[in-house]
mmCIF file of C-alpha atoms in Angstrom:
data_model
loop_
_atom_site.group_PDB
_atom_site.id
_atom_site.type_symbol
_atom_site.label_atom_id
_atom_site.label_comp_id
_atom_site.label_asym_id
_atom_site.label_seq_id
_atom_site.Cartn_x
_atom_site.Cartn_y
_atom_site.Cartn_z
ATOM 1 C CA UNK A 276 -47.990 -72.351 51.707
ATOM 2 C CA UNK A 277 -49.096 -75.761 53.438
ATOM 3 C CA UNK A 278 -46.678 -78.397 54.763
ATOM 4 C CA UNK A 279 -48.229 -80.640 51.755
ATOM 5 C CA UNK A 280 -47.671 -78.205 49.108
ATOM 6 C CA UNK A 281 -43.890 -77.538 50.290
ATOM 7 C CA UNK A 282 -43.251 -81.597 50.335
ATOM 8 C CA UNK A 283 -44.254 -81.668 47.067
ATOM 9 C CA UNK A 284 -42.418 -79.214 45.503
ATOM 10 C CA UNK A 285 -39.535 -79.839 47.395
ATOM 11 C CA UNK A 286 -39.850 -83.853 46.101
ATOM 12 C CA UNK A 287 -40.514 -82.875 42.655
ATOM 13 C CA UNK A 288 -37.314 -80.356 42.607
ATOM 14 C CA UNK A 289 -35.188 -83.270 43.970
ATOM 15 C CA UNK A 290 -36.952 -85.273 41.327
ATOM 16 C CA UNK A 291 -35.411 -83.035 38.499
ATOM 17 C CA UNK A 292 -31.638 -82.963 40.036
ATOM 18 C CA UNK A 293 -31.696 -86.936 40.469
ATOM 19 C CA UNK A 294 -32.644 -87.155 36.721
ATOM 20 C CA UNK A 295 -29.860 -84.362 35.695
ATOM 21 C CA UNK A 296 -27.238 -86.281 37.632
ATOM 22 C CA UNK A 297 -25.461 -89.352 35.749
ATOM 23 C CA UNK A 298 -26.434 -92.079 38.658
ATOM 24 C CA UNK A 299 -23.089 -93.471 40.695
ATOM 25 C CA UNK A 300 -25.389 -96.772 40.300
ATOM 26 C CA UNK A 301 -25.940 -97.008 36.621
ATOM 27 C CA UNK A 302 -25.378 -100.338 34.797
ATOM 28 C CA UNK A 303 -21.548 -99.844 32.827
ATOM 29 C CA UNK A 304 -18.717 -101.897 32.626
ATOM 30 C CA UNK A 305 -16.419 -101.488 35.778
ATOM 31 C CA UNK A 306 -13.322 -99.242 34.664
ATOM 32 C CA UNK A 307 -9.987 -100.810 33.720
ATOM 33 C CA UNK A 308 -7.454 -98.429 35.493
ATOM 34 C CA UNK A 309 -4.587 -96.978 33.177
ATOM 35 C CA UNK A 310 -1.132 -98.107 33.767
ATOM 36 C CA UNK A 311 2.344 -96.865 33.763
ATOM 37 C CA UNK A 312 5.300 -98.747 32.804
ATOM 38 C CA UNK A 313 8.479 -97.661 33.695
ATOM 39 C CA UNK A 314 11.208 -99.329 31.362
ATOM 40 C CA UNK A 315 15.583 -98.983 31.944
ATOM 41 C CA UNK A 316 17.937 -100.278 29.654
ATOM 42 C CA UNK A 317 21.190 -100.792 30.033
ATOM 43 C CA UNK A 318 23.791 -100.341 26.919
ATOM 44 C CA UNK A 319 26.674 -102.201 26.243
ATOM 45 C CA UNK A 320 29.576 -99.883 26.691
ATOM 46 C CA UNK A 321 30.278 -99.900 22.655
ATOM 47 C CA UNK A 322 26.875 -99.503 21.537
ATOM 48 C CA UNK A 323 25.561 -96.290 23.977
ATOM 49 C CA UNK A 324 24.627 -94.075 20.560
ATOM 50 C CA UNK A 325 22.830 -97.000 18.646
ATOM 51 C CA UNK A 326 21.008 -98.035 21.977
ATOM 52 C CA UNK A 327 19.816 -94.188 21.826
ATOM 53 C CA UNK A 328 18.646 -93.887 18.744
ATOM 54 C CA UNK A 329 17.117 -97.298 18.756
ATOM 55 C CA UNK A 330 15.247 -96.756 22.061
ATOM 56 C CA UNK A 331 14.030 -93.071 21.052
ATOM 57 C CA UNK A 332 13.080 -94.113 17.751
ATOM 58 C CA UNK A 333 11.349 -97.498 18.703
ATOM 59 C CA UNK A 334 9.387 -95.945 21.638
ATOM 60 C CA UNK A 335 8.544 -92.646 20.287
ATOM 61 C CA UNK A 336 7.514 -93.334 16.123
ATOM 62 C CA UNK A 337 5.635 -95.763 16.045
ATOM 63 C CA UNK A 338 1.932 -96.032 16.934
ATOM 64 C CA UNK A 339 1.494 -98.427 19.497
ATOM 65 C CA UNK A 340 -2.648 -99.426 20.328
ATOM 66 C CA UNK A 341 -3.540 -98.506 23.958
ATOM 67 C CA UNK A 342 -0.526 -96.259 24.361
ATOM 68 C CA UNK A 343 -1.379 -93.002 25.847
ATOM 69 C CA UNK A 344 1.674 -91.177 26.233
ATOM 70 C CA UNK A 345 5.505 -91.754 26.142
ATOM 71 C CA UNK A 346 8.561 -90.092 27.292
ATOM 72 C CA UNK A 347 12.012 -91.266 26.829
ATOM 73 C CA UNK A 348 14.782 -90.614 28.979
ATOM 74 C CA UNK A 349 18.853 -90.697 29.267
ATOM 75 C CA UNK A 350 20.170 -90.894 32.977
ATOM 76 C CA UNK A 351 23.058 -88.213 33.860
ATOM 77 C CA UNK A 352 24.414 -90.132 36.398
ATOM 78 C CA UNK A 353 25.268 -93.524 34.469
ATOM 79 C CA UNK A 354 26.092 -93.603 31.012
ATOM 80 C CA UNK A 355 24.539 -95.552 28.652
ATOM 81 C CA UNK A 356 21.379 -96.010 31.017
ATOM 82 C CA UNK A 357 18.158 -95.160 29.540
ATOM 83 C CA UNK A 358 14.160 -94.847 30.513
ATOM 84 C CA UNK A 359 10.809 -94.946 29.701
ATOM 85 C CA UNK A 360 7.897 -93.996 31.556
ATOM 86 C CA UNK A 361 4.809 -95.471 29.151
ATOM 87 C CA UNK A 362 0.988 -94.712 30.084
ATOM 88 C CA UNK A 363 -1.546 -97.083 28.617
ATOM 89 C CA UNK A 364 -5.060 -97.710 28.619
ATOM 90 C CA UNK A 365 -4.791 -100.700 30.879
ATOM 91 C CA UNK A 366 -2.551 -103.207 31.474
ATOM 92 C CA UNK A 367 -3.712 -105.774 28.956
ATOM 93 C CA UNK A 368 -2.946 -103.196 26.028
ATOM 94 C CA UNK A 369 0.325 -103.076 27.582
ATOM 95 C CA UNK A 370 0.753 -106.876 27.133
ATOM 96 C CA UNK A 371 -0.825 -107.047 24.110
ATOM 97 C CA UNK A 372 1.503 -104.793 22.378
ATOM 98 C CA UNK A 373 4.524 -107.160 24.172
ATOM 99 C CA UNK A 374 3.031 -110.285 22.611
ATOM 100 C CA UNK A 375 3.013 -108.640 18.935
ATOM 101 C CA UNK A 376 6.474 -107.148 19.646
ATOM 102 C CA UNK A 377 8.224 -110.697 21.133
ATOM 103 C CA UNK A 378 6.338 -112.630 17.589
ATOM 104 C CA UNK A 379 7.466 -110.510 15.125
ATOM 105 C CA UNK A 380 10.420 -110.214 13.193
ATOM 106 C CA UNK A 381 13.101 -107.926 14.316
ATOM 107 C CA UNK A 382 10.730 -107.564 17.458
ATOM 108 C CA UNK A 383 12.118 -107.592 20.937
ATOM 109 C CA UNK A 384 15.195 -110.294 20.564
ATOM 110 C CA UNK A 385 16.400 -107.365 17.716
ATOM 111 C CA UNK A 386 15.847 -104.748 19.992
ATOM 112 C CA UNK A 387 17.759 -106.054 22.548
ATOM 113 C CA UNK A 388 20.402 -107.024 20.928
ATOM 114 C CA UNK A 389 22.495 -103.740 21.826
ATOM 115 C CA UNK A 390 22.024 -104.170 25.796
ATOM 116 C CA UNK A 391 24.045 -105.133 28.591
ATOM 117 C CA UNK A 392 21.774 -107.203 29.914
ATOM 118 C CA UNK A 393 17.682 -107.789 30.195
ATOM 119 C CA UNK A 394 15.685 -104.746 30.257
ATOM 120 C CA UNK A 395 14.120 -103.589 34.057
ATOM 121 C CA UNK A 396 10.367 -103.320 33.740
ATOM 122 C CA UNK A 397 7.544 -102.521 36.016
ATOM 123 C CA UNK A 398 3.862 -102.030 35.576
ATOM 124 C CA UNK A 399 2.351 -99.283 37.703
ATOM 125 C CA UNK A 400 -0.814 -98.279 38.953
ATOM 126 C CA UNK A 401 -1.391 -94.439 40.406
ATOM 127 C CA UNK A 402 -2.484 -94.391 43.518
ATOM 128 C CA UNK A 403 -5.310 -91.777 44.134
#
């Protein structure tokens, strides 16, 4: 086979796998990284089982847009102390969902009102 022959196959085979490949430079809107936020709450020292409940039941039942997953925690080193770790779409859902909870009625002001103090929050991002 010629040198000519053998350039062109060779270009029209790399041809083919360039079109099968999705291109790293296509046009698309830039991804919005996921987030995690990590939640504790502290109980007052009468109110430990309602804070429970309330927490598991308001983090875990309802639907909440842009939440991807949820797990709810109790701490076995300090009564009464509870945690979240949330994972959402992307930190706007996340503050979205705050905004709805903080105007609505029995929203965040009624699910604090069994604390100790101010919930601890933090928004995460996984580092690769």
């Amino acid at each position: 086979m010629n040198w000519n022959r053998r350039k062109l196959i060779a270009s029209a085979a790399l041809a083919v796998s360039l079109l099968a490949t999705p291109s790293v430079f296509a046009e698309s809107q830039p991804a919005t990284p996921k987030v995690f936020v990590w939640i504790e709450i502290e109980a007052a020292p009468e109110r430990i089982d309602e804070t429970r409940e309330m927490f598991h039941t308001t983090i875990k039942t309802y639907p909440k847009p842009g939440m991807l997953s949820a797990v709810v925690f109790e701490d076995t080193q300090r009564p009464g102390v509870f945690h979240s770790m949330q994972e959402w779409e992307n930190e706007a859902a996340f503050q979205q969902h705050m905004s709805e909870a903080d105007g609505q009625e029995g929203g965040l002001e009624h699910a604090t009102r069994t604390l100790k103090g101010p919930p601890k929050l933090s928004i995460l991002k996984q580092l690769d």
